[in-house]
XYZ file of C-alpha atoms in Angstrom:
563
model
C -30.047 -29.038 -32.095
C -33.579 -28.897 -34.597
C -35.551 -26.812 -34.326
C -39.701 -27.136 -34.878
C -42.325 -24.461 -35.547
C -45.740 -25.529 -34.232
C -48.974 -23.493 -35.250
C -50.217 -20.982 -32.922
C -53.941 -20.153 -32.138
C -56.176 -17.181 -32.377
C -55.503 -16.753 -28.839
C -51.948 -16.694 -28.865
C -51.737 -14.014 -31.253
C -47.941 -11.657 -30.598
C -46.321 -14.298 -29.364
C -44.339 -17.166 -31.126
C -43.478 -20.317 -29.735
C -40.597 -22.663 -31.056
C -40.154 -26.319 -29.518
C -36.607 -26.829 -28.975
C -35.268 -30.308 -28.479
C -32.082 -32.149 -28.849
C -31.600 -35.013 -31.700
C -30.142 -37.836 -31.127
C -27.498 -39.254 -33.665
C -29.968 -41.985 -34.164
C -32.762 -39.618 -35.106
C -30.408 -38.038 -37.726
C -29.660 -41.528 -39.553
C -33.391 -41.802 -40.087
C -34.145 -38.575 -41.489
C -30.888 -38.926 -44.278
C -32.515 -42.001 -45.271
C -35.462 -40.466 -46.119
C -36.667 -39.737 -49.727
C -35.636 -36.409 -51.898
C -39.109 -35.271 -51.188
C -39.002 -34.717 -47.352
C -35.797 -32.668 -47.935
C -37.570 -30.607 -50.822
C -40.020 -29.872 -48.280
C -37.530 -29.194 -45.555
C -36.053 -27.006 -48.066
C -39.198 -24.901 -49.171
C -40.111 -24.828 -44.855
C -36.259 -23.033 -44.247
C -37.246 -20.572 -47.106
C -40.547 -19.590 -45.461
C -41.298 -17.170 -42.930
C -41.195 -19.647 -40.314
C -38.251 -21.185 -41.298
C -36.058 -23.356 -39.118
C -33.187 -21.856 -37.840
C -29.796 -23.462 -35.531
C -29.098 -22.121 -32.872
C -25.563 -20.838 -31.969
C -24.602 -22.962 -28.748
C -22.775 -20.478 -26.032
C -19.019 -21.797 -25.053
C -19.798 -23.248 -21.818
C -17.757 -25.691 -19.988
C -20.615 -27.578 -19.657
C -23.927 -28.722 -22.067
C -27.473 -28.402 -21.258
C -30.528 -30.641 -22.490
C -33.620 -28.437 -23.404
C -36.469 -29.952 -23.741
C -39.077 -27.202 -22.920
C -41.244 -24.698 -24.678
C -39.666 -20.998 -25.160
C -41.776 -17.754 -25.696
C -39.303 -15.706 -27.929
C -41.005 -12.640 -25.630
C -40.092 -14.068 -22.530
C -36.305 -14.700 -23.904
C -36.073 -10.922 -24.581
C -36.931 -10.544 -20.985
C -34.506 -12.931 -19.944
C -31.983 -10.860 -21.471
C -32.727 -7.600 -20.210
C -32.470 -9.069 -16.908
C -28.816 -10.885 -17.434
C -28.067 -7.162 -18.264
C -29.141 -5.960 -15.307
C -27.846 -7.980 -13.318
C -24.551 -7.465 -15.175
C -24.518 -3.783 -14.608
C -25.301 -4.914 -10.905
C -22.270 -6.471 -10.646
C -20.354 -3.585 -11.267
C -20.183 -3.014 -7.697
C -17.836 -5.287 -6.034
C -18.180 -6.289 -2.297
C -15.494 -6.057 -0.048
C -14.489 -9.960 0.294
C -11.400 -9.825 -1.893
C -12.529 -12.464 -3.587
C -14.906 -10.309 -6.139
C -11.583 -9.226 -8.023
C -12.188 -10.633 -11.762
C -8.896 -11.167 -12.638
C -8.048 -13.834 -9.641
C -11.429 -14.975 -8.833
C -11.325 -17.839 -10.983
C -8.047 -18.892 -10.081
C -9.883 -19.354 -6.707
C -12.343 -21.659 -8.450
C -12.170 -25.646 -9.938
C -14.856 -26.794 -11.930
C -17.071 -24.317 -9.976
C -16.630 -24.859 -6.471
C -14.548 -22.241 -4.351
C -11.871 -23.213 -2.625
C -9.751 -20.705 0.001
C -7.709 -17.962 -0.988
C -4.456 -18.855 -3.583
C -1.538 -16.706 -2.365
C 1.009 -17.602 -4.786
C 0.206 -14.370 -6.459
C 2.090 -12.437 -4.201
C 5.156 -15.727 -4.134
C 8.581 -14.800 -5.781
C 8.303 -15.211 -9.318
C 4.721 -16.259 -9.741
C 3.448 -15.269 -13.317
C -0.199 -14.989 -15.000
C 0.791 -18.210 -16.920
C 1.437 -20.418 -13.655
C -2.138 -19.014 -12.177
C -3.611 -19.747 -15.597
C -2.368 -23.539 -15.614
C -4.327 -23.815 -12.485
C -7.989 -23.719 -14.712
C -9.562 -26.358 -15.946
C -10.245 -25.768 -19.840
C -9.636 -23.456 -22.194
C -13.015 -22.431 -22.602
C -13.520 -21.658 -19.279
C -10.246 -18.977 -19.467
C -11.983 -17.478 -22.336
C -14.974 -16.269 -20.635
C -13.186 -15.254 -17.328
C -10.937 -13.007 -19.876
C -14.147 -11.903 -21.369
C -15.466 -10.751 -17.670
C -12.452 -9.479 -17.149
C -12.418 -7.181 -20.542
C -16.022 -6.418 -19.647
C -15.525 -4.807 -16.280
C -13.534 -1.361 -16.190
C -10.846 -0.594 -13.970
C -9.736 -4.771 -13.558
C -5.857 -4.592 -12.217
C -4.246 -6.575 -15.501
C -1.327 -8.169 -13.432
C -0.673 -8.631 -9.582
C 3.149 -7.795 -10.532
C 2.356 -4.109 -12.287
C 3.467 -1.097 -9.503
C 1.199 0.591 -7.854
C 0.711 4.533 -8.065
C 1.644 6.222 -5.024
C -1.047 8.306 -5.025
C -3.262 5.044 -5.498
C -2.016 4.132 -1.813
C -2.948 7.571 -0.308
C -6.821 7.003 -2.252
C -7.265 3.491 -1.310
C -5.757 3.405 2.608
C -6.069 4.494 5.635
C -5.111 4.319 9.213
C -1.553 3.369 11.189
C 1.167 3.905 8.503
C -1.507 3.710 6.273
C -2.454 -0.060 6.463
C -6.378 -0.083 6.808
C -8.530 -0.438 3.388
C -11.103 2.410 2.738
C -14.431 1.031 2.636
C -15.179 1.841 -0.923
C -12.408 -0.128 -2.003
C -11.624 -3.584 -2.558
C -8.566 -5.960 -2.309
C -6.825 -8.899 -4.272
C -6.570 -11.624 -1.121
C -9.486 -12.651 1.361
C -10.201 -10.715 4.097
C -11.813 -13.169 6.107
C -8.906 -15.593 6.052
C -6.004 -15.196 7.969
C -3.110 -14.984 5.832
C -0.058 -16.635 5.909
C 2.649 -15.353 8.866
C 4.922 -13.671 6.172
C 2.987 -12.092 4.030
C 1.598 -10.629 8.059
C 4.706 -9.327 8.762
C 5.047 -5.884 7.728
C 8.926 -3.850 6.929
C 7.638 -1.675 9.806
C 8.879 -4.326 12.393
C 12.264 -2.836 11.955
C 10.761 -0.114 13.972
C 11.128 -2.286 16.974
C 14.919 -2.460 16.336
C 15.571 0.856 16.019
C 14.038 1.779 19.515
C 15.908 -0.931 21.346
C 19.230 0.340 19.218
C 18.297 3.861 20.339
C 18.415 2.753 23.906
C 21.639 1.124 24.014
C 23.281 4.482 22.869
C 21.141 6.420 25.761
C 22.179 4.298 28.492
C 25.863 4.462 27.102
C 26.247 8.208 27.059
C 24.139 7.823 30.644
C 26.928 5.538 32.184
C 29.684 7.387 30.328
C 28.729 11.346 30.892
C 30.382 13.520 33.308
C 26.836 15.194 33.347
C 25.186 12.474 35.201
C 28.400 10.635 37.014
C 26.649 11.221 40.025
C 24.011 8.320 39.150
C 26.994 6.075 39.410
C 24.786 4.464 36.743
C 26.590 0.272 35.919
C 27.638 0.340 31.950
C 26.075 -3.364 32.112
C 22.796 -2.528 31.391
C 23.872 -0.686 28.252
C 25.431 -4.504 27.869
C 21.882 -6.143 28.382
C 19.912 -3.716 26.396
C 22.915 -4.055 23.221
C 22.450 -8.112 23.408
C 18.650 -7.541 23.099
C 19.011 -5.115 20.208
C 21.024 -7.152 18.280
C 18.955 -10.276 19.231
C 15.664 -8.670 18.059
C 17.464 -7.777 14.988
C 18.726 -10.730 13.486
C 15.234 -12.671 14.726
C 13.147 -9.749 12.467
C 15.996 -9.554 9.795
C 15.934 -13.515 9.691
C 12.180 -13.244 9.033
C 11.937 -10.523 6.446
C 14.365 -12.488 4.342
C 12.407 -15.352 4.546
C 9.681 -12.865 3.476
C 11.876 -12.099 0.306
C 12.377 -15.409 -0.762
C 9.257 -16.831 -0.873
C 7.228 -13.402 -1.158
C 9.039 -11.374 -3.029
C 6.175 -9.377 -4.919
C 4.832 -8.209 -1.331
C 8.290 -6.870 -0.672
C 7.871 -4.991 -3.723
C 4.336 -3.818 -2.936
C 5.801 -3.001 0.052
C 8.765 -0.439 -1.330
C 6.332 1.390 -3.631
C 4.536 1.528 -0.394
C 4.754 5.912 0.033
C 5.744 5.484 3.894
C 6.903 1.850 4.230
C 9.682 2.117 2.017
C 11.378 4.480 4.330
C 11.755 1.626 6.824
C 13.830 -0.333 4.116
C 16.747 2.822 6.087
C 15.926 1.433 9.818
C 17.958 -2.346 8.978
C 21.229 0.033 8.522
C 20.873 2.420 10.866
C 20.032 -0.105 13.561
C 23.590 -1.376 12.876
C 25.200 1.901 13.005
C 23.163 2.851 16.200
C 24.813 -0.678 17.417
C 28.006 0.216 16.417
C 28.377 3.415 18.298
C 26.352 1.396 21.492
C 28.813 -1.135 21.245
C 29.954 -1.990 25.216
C 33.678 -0.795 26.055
C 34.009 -5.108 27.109
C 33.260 -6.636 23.631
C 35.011 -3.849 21.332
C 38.042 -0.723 21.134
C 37.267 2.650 21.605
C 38.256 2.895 17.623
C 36.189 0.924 15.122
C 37.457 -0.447 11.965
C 36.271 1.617 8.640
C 34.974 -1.417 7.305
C 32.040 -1.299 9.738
C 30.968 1.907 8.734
C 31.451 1.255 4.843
C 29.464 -1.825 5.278
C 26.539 -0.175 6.887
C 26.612 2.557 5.364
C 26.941 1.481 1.775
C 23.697 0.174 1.046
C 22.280 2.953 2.664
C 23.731 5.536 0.378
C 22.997 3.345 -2.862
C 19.152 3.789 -1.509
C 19.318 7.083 -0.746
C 19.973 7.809 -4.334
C 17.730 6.377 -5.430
C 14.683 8.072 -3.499
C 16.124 11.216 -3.355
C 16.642 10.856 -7.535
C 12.727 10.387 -7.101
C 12.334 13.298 -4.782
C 14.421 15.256 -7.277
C 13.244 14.207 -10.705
C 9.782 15.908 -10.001
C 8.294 12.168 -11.390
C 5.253 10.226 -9.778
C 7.152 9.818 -6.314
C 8.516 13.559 -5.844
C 8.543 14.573 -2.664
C 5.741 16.757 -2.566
C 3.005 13.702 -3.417
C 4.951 11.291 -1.132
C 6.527 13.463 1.848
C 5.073 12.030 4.984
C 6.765 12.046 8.331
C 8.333 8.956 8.074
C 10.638 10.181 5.455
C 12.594 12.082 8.173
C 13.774 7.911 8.081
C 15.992 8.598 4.943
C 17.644 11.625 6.404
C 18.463 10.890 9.814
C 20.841 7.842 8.617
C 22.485 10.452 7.074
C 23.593 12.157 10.626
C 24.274 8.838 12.421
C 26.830 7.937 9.662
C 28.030 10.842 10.446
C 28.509 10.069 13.496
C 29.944 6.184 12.902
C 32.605 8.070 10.703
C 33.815 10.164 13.168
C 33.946 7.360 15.570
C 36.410 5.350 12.981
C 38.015 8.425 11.979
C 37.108 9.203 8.553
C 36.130 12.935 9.585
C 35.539 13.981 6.078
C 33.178 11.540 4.903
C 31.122 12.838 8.015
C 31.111 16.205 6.837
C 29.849 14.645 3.535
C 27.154 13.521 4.766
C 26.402 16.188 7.858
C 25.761 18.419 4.990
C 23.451 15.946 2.842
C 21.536 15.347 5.661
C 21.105 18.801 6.749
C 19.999 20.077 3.218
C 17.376 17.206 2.638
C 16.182 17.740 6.394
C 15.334 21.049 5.500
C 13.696 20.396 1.868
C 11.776 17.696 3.839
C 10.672 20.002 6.669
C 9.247 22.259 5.157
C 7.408 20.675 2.750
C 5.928 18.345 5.854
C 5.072 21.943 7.680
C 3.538 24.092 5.051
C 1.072 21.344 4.081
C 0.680 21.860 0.606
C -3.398 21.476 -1.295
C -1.851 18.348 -3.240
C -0.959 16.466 0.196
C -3.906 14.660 1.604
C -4.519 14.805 5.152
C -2.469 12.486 7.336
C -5.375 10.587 9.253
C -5.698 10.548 13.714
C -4.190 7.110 13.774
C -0.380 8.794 12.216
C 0.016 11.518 14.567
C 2.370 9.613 16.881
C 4.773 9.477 13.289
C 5.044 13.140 13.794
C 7.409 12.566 16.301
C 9.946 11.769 13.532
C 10.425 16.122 13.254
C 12.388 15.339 16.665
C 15.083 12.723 15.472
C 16.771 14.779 12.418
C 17.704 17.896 14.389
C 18.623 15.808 17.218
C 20.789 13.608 15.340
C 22.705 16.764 13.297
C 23.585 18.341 16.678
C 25.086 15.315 18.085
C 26.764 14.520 14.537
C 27.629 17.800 14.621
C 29.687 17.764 18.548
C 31.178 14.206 17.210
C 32.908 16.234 14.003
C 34.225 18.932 15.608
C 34.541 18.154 19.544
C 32.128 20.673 20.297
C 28.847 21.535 21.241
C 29.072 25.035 19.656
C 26.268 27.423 18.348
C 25.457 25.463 15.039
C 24.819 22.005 16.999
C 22.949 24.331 19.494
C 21.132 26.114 17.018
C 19.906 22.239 15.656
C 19.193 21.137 19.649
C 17.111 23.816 20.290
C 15.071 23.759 17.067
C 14.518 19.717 18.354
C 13.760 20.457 21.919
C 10.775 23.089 20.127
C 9.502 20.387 18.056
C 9.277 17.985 21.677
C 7.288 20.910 23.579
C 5.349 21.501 20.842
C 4.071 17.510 20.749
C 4.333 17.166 24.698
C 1.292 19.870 24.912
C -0.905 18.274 21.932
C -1.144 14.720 23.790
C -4.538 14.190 22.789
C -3.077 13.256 19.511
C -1.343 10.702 20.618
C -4.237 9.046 22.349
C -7.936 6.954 20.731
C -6.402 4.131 18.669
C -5.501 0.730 18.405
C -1.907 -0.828 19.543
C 0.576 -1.280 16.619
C 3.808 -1.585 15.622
C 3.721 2.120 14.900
C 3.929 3.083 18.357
C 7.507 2.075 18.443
C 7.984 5.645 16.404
C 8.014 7.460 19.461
C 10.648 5.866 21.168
C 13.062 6.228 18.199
C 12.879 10.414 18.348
C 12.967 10.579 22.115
C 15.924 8.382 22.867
C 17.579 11.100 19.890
C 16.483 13.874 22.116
C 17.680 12.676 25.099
C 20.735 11.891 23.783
C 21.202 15.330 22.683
C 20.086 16.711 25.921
C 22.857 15.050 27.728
C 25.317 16.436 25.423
C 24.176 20.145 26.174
C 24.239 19.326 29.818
C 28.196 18.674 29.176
C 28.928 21.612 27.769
C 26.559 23.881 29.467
C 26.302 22.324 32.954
C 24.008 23.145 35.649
C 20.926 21.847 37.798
C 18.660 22.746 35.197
C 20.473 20.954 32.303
C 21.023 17.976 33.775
C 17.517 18.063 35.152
C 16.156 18.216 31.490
C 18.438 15.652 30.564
C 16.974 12.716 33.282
C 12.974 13.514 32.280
C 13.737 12.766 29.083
C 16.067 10.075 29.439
C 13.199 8.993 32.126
C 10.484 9.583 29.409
C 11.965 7.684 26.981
C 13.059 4.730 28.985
C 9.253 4.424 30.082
C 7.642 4.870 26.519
C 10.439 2.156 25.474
C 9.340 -0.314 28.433
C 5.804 0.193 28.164
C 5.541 -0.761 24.636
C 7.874 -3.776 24.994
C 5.426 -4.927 27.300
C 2.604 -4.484 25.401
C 4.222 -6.241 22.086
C 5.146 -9.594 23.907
C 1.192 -9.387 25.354
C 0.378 -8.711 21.808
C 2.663 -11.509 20.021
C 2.378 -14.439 22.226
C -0.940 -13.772 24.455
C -3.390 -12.304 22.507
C -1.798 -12.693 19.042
C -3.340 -9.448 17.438
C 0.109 -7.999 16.793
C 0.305 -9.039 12.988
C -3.417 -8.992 11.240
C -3.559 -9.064 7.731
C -1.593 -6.440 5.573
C -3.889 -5.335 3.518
C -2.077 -2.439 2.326
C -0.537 -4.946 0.081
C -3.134 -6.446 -1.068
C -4.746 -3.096 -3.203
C -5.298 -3.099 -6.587
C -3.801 -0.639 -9.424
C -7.195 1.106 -9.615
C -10.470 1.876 -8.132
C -12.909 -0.867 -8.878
C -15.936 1.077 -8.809
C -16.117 4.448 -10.760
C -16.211 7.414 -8.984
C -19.186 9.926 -9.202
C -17.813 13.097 -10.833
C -18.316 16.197 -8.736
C -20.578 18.931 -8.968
C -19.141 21.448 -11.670
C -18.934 25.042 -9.608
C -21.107 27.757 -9.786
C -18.787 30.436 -10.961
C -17.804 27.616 -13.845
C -21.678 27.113 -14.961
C -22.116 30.827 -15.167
C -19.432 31.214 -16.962
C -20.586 28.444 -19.816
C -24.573 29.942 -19.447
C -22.821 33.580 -20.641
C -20.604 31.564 -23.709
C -23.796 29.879 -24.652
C -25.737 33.069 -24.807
C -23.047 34.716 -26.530
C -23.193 32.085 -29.312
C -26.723 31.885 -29.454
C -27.286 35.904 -30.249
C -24.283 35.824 -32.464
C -25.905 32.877 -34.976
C -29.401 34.729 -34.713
C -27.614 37.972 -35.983
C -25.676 36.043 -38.334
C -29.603 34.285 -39.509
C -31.006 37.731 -39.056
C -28.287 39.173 -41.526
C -28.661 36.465 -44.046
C -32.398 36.840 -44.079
C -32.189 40.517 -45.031
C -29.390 40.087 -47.770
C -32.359 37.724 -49.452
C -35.156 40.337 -49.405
């Protein structure tokens, strides 16, 4: 590019003009085969105050012919208003395709195409995305936008802070994108069925598990013999447990296989990664449900060491993180849904007394009992670092019922009776129940979800336990107690089978797209610092006075010292 001054009249006066053209290669044969006097001149004309000058060209994956008059004025203004606009982009709308760091993955020589989910796709890496632009240049400047805007999410694959989830979400089991934030996927697209289909699903299995035990101990009781009640629908209701089971354990796999990273989004998840409990003890509750027709009265150890294994080795782990006083301890994460990692404790318990193995249940009676308590009452005192659990988690609160449930019933299994320490834990349940049965406005104004299914869990637990304390303590009222709930429950669990098939298969709004997954590291868009307090400005008004009379004593001092 060459570069030509041209003379400027009186009435142009403040502004310069320079005629900007391309040369062609033919051009610049000519002008070498001119004489040493042109380039003298061309020499003396660089020197001078108008002197010729090249132009820089931006790196651009493409080239632009100019062939236009430029006012140098109106390129300053040009500039000021690609800053602006610049600035202006700071904000980022809520498409999930405004993220800098995947937007141009989304993008071939300039034209958008729909959203790429192989970021979340096991063992996808920043170099496979990065094959997928078309020069090098191009990846320069998106890592220059990238470096430019503050706050950018560096890798899809780096965890997430678990306070980041309680900042940036909202709604059922925390699933629902504030609207101040944005997201690494599209929201208008529907995403693909397994990245959909949320660990929560398990929820499902454990209140179809749950039943089979109720209507086991219902057929089995001496407490309610008189229903004459046939032990083949605890039969029908075991075949559809176990048949839900391996249809949502056979899809969640799939979901780790070719998803893996939104598995992993998914454990850092603060309440979904107490679900990764409900696969295990939906086998134990199916092991104790098991029909008298398919199975012994005694169970093999085996069953219980292979259910209960892999619960344990988790267990450790999050309780380590409850412990350690780190990132995750329990006080930032605690959320009613973590009653999930104590109650397996208590149905182990259970299982082990069932195969025999009556010391490994006291093991882990008294685990369970002394994290159900830690967990309690850090859930019931509320403490100012906990945020607010929003309207749509109330029906999780039912969780308080299933631990103290479960340890009374673990506890009658152990010993072979229902004495004053599984009564003591029955009662304290059957408080928590009243206590939610008289608040059921909470439990009504929101949307259908898979999160519903947390109700049925608890109450099956309690009904359970009811029946027990009708054994031992029978009479009309008892036994009363124990057929509403075992009523209740049966309904809640019938109800909201219903409404999932309508959900799955008619209207297919039962899996929309997880955004909770989909969050980046940090906030996007920088948060307006808040208003200092007023007891904190007066305090700094009296330090700056103080400072202020102390240096005009200390001038005042020096001055007389002079005269």
């Amino acid at each position: 590019m060459e570069k030509r001054t041209r003379p400027t009249s009186p009435s142009t006066l403040g502004t310069h003009f320079i005629d900007i053209h391309e040369v062609l290669p033919e051009e610049e044969e000519e002008e070498e085969e001119e004489g040493a006097g042109m380039t003298r001149m061309a020499e003396n004309a660089r020197k001078g105050p108008n002197r010729q000058f090249k132009v820089r060209e931006a790196k651009r994956p493409y080239n632009r012919n100019l062939s236009r008059q430029v006012s140098l004025e109106t390129g300053f203004s040009a500039l000021n208003r690609e800053t602006k606009a610049k600035d202006e982009r700071r904000v980022l709308p809520r498409s999930g395709r405004s993220f800098g760091g995947f937007d141009s993955v989304n993008r071939v020589n300039g034209e958008a195409r729909k959203g790429d989910f192989s970021i979340f796709k096991t063992k996808s890496t920043l170099s496979k995305q990065n094959s997928l632009l078309p020069s090098r240049k191009e990846r320069e400047m998106e890592s220059q936008r990238v470096d430019a805007d503050n706050g950018l999410d560096e890798s899809v694959h780096n965890t997430v802070p678990a306070g980041r989830y309680f900042a940036a979400l909202r709604g059922p089991e925390l699933d629902q994108v504030k609207d101040f934030e944005d997201i690494l996927l599209p929201k208008d697209e529907k995403w693909p069925f397994l990245l959909r289909f949320p660990i929560g699903c398990f929820g499902i299995c454990l209140g179809l598990s749950s039943q089979a035990v109720l209507w086991r101990a219902l057929a089995a009781s001496p407490a309610t013999q008189f229903l004459h009640i046939t032990p083949f629908i605890n039969l029908a209701l075991w075949l559809l447990a176990l048949a839900v089971l391996i249809s949502v354990s056979f899809t969640y796999i799939l979901k780790c296989i070719f998803y893996f990273e939104a598995v992993k989004r998914e454990y850092f998840h603060p309440i979904r990664v107490n679900f990764f409990f409900a696969p295990w003890v939906v086998c134990m509750f199916l092991a104790i449900s098991v029909p008298p027709m398919l199975a012994p009265e005694k169970l093999h150890p085996a069953l219980w060491c292979t259910f209960m294994g892999p619960y344990f080795f988790l267990e450790l782990k999050i309780y380590g993180q409850w412990l350690s006083g780190g990132k995750r301890r329990l006080c930032k994460v605690a959320n009613p849904s973590s009653h999930l990692s104590v109650v397996g404790n208590f149905v182990g318990a259970i299982l082990a007394s069932k195969v025999g193995w009556k010391e490994a249940a006291k093991f882990l009676w008294a685990v369970g009992f002394a994290h159900y308590l830690v967990v309690f009452v850090t859930l019931y005192q509320r403490l100012p670092t906990s945020e607010a659990l929003p309207k749509e988690l109330h029906p999780v609160y039912s969780m308080f019922i299933a631990a103290p449930s479960a340890a009374s019933i673990a506890w009658e299994a152990i010993y072979g009776d229902f004495d004053g320490l599984s009564r003591t834990c029955y009662f304290i349940a059957l408080f928590l129940y009243v206590s939610l049965v008289v608040r059921i406005n909470f439990f009504t104004g929101f949307r259908f979800s898979v999160a519903w299914w947390s109700y049925t869990f608890p109450m099956t637990t309690a009904s359970v336990a009811t029946i027990k304390y009708a054994e031992n303590v029978p009479g009309v009222l008892s036994r009363g107690l124990a057929l509403a709930l075992a009523f209740m429950s049966s309904t809640m669990v019938s109800v909201l089978f219903v409404s999932t098939l309508l959900h799955a298969f008619i209207w297919r709004t039962l899996f929309p797209n997880d955004l909770a997954i989909a969050i980046t590291k940090r906030r996007l868009v920088k948060e307006r610092k808040p208003f200092k307090k007023a007891y904190d400005i007066r305090r700094w008004t009296k330090q700056a006075l103080a400072k202020h009379n102390s240096a005009n004593k200390d001038f005042g001092g020096e001055n007389e010292t002079d005269y």
